[in-house]
PDB file of C-alpha atoms in Angstrom:
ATOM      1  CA  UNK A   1     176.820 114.209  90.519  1.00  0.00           C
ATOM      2  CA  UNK A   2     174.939 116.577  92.688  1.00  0.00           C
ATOM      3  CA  UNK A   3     171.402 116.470  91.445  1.00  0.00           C
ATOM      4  CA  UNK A   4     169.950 120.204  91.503  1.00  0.00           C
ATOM      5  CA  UNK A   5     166.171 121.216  93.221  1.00  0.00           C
ATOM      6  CA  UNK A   6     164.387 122.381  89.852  1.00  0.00           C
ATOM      7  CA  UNK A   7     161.379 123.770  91.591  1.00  0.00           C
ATOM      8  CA  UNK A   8     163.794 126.454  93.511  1.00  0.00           C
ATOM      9  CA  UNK A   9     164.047 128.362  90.702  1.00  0.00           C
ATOM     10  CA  UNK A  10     161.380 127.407  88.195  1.00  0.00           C
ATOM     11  CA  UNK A  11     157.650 127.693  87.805  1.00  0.00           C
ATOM     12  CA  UNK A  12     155.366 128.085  85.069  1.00  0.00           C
ATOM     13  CA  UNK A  13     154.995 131.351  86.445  1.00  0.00           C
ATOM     14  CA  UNK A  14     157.433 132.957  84.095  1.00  0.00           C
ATOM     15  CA  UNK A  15     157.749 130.845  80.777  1.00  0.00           C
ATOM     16  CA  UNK A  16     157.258 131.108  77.403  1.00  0.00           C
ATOM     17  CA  UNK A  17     156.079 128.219  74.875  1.00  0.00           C
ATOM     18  CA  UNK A  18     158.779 128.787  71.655  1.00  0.00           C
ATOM     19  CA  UNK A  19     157.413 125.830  69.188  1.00  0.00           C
ATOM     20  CA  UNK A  20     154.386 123.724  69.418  1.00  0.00           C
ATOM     21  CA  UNK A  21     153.823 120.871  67.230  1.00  0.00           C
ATOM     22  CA  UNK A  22     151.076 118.155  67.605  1.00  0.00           C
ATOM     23  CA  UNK A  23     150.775 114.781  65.596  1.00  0.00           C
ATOM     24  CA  UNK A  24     148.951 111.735  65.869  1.00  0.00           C
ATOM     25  CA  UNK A  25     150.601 108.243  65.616  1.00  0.00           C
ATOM     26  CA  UNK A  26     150.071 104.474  65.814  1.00  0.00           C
ATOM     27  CA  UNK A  27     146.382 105.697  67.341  1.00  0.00           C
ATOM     28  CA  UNK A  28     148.637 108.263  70.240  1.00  0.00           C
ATOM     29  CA  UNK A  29     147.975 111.883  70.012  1.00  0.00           C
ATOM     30  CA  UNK A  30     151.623 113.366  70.350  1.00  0.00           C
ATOM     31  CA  UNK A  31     152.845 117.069  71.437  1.00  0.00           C
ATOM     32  CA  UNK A  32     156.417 118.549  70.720  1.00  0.00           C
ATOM     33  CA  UNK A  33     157.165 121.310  72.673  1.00  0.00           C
ATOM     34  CA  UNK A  34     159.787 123.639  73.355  1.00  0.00           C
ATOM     35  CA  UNK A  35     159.481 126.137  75.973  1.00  0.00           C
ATOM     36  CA  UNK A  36     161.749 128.847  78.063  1.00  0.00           C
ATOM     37  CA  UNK A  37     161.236 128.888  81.790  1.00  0.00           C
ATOM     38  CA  UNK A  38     162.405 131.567  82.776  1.00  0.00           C
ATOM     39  CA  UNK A  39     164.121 132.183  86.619  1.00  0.00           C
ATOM     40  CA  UNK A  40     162.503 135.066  88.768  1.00  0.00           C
ATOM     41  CA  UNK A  41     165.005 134.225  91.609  1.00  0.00           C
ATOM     42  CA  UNK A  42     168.162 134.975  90.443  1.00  0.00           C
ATOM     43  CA  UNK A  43     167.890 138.166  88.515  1.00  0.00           C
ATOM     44  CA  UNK A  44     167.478 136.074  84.948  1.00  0.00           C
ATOM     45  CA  UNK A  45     171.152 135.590  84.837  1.00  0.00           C
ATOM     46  CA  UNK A  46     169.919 131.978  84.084  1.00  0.00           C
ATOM     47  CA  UNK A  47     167.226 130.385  82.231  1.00  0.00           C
ATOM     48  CA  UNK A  48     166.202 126.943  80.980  1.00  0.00           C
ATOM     49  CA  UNK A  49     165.400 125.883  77.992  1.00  0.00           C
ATOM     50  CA  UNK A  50     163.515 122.580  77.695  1.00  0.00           C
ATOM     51  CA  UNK A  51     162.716 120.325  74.777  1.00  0.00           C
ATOM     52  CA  UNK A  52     160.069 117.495  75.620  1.00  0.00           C
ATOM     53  CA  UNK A  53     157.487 115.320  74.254  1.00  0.00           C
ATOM     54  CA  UNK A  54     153.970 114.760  75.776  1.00  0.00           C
ATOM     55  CA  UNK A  55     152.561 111.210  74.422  1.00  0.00           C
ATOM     56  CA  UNK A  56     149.030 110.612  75.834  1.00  0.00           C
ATOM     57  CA  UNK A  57     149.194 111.425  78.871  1.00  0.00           C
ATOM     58  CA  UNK A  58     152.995 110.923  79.260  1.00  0.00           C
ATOM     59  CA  UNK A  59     155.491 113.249  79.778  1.00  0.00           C
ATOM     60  CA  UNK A  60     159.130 113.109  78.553  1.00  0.00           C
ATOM     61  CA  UNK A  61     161.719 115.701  78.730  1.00  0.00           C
ATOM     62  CA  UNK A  62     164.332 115.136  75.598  1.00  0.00           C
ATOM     63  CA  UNK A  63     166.365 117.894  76.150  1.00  0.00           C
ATOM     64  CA  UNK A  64     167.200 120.368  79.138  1.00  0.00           C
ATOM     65  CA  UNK A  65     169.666 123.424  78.786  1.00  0.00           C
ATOM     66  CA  UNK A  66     170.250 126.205  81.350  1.00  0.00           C
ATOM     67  CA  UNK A  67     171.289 129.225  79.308  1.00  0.00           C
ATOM     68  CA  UNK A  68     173.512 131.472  81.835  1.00  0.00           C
ATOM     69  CA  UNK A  69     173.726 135.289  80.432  1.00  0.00           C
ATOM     70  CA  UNK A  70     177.012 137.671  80.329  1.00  0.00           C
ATOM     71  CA  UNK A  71     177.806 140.840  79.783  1.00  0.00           C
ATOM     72  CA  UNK A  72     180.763 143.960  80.479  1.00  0.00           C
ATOM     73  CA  UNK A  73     178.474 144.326  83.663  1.00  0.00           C
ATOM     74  CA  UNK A  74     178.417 141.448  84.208  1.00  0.00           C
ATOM     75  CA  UNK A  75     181.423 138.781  83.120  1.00  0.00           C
ATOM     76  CA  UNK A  76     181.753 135.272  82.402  1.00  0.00           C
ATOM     77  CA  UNK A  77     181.602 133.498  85.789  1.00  0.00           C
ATOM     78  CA  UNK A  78     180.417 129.950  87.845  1.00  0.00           C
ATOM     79  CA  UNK A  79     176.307 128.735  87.215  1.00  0.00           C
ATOM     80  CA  UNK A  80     174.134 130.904  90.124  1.00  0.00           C
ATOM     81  CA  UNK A  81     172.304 127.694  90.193  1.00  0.00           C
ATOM     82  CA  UNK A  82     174.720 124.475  89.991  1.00  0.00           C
ATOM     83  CA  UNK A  83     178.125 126.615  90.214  1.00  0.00           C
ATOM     84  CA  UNK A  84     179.102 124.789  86.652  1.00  0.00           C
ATOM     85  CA  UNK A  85     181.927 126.501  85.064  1.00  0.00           C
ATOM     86  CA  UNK A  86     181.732 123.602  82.098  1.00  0.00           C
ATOM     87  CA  UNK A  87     179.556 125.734  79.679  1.00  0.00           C
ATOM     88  CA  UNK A  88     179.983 125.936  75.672  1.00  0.00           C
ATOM     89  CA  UNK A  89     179.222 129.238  74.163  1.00  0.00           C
ATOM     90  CA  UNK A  90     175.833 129.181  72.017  1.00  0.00           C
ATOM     91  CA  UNK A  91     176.153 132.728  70.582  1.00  0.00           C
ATOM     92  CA  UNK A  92     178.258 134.716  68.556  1.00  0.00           C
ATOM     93  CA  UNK A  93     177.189 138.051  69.089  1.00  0.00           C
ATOM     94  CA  UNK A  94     178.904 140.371  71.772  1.00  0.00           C
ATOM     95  CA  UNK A  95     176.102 140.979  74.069  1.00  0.00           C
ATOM     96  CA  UNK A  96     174.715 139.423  75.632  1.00  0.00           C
ATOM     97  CA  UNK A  97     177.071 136.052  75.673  1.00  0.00           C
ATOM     98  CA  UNK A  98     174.748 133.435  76.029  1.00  0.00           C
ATOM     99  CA  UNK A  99     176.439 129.975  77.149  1.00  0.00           C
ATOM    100  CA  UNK A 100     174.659 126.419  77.769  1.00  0.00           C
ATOM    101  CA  UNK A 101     175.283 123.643  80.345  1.00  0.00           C
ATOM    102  CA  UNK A 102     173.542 120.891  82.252  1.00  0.00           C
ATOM    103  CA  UNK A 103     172.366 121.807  85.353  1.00  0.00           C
ATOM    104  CA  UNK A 104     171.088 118.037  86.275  1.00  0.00           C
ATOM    105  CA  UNK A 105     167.963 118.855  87.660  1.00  0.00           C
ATOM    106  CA  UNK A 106     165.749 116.246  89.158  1.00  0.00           C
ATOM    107  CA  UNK A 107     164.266 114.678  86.694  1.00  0.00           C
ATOM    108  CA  UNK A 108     160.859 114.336  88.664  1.00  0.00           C
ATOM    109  CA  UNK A 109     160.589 117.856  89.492  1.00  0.00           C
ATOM    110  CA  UNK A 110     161.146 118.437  85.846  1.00  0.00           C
ATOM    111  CA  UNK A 111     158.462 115.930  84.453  1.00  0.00           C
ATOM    112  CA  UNK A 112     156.435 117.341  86.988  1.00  0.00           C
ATOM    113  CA  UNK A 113     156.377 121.390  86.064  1.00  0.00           C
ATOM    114  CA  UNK A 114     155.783 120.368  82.207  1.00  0.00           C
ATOM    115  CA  UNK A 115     152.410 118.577  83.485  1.00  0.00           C
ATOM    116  CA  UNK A 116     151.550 121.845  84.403  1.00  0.00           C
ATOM    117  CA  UNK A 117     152.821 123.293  81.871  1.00  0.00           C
ATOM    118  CA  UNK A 118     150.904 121.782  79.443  1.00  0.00           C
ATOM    119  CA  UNK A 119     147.672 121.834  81.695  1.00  0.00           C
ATOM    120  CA  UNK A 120     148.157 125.850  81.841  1.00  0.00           C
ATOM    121  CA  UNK A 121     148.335 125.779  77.766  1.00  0.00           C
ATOM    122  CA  UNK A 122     145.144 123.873  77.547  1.00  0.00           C
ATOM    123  CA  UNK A 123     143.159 125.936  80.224  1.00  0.00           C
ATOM    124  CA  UNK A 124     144.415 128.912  78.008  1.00  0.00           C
ATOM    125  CA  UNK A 125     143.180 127.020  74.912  1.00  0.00           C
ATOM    126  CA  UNK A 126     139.810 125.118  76.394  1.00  0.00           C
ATOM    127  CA  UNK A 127     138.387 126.401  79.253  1.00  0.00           C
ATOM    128  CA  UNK A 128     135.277 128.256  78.034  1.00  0.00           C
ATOM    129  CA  UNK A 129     132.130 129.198  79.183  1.00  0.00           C
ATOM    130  CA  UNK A 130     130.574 126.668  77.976  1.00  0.00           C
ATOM    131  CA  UNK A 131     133.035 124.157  79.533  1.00  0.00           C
ATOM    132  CA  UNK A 132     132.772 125.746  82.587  1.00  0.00           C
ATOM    133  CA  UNK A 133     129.069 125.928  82.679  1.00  0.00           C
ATOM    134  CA  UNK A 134     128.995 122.258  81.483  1.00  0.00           C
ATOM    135  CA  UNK A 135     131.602 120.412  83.732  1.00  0.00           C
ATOM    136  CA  UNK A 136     131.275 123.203  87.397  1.00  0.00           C
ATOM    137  CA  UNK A 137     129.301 123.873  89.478  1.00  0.00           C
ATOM    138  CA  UNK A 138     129.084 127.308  91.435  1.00  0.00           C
ATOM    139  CA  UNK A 139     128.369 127.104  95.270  1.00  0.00           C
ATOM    140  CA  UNK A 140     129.024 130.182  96.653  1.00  0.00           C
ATOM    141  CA  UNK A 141     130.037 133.561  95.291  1.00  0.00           C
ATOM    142  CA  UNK A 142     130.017 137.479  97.077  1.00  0.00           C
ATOM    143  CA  UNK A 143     130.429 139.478  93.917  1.00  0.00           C
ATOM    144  CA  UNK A 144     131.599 142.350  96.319  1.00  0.00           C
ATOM    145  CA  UNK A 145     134.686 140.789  97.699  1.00  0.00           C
ATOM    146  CA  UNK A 146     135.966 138.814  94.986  1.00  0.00           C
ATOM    147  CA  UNK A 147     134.980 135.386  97.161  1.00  0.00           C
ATOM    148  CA  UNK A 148     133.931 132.725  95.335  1.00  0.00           C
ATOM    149  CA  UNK A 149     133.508 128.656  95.373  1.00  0.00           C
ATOM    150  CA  UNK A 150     133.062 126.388  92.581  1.00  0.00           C
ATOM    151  CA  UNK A 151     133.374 122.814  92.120  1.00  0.00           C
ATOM    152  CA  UNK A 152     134.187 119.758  89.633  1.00  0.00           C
ATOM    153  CA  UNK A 153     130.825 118.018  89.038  1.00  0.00           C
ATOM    154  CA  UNK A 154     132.535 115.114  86.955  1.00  0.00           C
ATOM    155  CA  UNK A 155     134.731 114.482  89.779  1.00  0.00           C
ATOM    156  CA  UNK A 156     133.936 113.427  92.794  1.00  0.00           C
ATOM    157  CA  UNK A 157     134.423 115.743  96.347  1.00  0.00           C
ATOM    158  CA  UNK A 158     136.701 118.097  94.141  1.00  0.00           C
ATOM    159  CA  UNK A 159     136.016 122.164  95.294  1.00  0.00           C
ATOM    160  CA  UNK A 160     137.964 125.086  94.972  1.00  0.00           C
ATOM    161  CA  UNK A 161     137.154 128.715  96.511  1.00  0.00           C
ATOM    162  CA  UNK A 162     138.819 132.049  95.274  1.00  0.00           C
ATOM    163  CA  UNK A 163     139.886 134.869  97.311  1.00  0.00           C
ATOM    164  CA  UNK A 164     143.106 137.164  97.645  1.00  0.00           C
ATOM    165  CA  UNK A 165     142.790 136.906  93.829  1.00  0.00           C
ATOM    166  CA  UNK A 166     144.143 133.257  93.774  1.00  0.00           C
ATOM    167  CA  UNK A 167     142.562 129.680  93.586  1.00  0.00           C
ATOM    168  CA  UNK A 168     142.517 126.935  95.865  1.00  0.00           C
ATOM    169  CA  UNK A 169     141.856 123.637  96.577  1.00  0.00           C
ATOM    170  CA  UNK A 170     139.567 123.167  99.996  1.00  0.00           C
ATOM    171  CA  UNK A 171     138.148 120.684 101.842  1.00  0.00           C
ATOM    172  CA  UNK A 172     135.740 120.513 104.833  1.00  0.00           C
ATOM    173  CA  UNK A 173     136.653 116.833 105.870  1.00  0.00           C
ATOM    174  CA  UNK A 174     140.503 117.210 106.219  1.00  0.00           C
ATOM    175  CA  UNK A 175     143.726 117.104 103.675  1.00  0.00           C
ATOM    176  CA  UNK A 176     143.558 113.999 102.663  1.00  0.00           C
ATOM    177  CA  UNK A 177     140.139 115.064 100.881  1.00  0.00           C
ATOM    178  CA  UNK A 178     141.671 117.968  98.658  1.00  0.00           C
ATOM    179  CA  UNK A 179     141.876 116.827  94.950  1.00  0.00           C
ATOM    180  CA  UNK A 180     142.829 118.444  91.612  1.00  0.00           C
ATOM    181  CA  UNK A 181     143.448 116.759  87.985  1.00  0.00           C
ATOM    182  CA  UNK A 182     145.361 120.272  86.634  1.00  0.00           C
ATOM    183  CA  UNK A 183     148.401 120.269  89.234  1.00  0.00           C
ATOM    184  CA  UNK A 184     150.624 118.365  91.606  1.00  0.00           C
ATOM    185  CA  UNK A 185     149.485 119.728  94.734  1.00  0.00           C
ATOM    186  CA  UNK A 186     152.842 120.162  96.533  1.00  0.00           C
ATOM    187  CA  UNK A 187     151.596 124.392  97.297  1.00  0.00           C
ATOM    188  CA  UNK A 188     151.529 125.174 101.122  1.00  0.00           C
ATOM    189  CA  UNK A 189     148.984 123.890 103.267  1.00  0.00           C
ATOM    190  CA  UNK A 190     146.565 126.562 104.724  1.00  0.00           C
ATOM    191  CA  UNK A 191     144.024 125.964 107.529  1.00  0.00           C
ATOM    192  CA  UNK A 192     141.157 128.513 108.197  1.00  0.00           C
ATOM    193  CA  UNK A 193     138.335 128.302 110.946  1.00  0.00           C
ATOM    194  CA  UNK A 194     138.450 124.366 110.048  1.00  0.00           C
ATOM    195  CA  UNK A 195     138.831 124.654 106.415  1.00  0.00           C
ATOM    196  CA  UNK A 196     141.662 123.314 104.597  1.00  0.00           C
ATOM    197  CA  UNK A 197     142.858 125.169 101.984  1.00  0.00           C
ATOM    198  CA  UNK A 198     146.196 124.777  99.094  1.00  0.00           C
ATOM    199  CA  UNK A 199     146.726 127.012  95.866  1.00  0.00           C
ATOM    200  CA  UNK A 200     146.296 125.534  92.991  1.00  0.00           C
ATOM    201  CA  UNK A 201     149.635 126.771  90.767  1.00  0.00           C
ATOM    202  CA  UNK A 202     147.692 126.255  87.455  1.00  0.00           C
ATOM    203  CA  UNK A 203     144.204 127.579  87.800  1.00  0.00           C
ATOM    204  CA  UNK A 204     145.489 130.684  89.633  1.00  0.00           C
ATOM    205  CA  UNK A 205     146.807 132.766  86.789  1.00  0.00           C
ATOM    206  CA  UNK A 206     143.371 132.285  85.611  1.00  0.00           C
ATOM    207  CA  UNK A 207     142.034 133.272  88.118  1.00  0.00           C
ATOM    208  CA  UNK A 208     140.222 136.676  86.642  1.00  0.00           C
ATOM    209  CA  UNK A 209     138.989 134.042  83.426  1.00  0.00           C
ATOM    210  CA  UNK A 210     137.234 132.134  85.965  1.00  0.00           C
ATOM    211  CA  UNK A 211     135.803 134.599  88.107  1.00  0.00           C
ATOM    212  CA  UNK A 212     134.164 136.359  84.567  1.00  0.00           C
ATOM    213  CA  UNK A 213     132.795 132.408  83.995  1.00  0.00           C
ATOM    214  CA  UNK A 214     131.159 132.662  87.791  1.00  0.00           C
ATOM    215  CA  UNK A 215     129.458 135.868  87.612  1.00  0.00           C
ATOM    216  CA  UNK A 216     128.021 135.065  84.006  1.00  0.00           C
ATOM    217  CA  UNK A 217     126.206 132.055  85.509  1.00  0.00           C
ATOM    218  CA  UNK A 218     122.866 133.217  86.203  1.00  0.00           C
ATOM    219  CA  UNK A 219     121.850 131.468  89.402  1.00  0.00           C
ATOM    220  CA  UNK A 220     124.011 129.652  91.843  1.00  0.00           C
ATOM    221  CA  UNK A 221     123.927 126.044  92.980  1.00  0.00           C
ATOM    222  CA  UNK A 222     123.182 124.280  96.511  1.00  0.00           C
ATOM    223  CA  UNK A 223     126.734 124.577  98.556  1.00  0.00           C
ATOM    224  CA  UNK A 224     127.704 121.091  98.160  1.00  0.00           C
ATOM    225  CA  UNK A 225     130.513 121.424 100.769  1.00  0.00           C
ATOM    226  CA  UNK A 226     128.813 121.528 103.887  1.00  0.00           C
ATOM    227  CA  UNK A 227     128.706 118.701 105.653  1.00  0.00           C
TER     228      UNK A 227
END
C-alpha cells in the first residue's frame, strides 16, 4: 500500500481543535483530542480528521479520516491526495456530500504534527508574561524594525531571533547547535552573514504574543550569543 507524505498537505497552520478532554490515570495525566486539519493546498476539497490520545508525553493517533467534499460543481470523483475511489458516504444531506477514507499517511509524520499540535494549544493556554519573564531571557530587541532575540534560560544554548514577523531558531556556532523543545525542526535551513537560522512552525503564529512579552520587559539582558 502506497504510504502517503502527510506533511504535503497538512500543518497546524490551518486546524481546528473539535473536543478536548483531559483525565488523569494510574498517576498519567491523559489528553483526548479530536481535531480538523484542514488542507490549504488543494482548494479544501479534502480534510482530515484525526482522533488521538496524548499520554505523558506520548503521542498516539487512534483514528485518522480524510473527509473529501462534493458538490453539483463539483462531483463525486478519485482522492486529490491518495487518488482513493474506496470512500463511504458520512452525510446525508445534499450539499455538500461529505465522504471518508484512509489516506494511509505516514504514521511518523502524523505523530509528529500532533506534537505540535498540542505544543501550539499549550503556548495558547500557558505562555504568559510571567512565564516568559520567568523562563527567557531578552538579548537583543530594535523596537523600530520588529527585530528581536530572546532565549531559553532553563535550557542550555537555546536562542531564537524574530524578524519578517516570524520566529526562528539561530545559532552562532553552526546547525548542529540550533535547539527547540516546542517543534520538530525539519523547517528550511537559512544562513545569514554566518548565522544559522530555521523557523520555528509553533512559536511563529505567536509571534505578535511574544513580541508584546519583549517590549513589556523593562530592561534587556547581556547578548548571550556572541561568542
Amino acid at each position: 500500500m502506497l504510504v502517503v507524505n502527510f506533511k504535503e498537505f497538512f500543518t497546524i497552520s490551518s486546524y481546528e481543535v473539535m473536543e478536548h478532554l483531559s483525565r488523569k490515570e494510574n498517576g498519567k495525566n491523559i489528553d483526548e483530542y479530536e481535531v480538523m486539519l484542514y488542507n490549504e493546498n488543494i482548494s479544501q476539497t479534502e480534510n482530515v480528521k484525526i482522533k488521538f490520545k496524548k499520554t505523558n508525553d506520548e503521542i498516539e493517533a487512534e483514528k485518522v479520516q480524510t473527509l473529501s467534499y462534493f458538490n453539483k460543481q463539483r462531483p463525486k470523483q478519485p482522492c486529490a491526495i491518495c487518488g482513493s475511489e474506496m470512500m463511504v458516504k458520512e452525510n446525508s444531506s445534499e450539499e455538500p456530500e461529505v465522504y471518508v477514507h484512509d489516506c494511509s499517511f505516514n504514521s511518523e509524520e502524523i505523530e509528529d504534527c500532533l506534537r505540535e499540535l498540542v505544543q501550539n494549544e499549550l503556548l495558547q493556554d500557558r505562555f504568559t508574561q510571567e512565564e516568559f519573564d520567568r523562563n527567557y531571557g531578552v538579548n537583543y530587541r530594535d523596537d523600530s524594525s520588529k527585530e528581536y532575540g530572546f532565549y531559553d534560560a532553563q535550557q542550555r544554548n537555546t536562542f531564537y531571533t524574530i524578524f519578517n514577523d516570524s520566529v526562528y531558531h539561530t545559532s552562532y556556532a553552526g546547525p548542529q547547535e540550533l535547539r527547540c523543545k516546542f517543534c520538530g525542526m525539519d523547517e528550511e535551513l537559512l544562513v545569514v552573514d554566518g548565522a544559522f537560522y530555521q523557523k520555528c512552525s509553533v512559536l511563529t503564529p505567536h509571534t505578535n504574543q511574544i513580541i508584546d512579552m519583549i517590549e513589556a520587559r523593562k530592561q534587556n539582558e547581556p547578548d548571550l550569543t556572541k561568542r
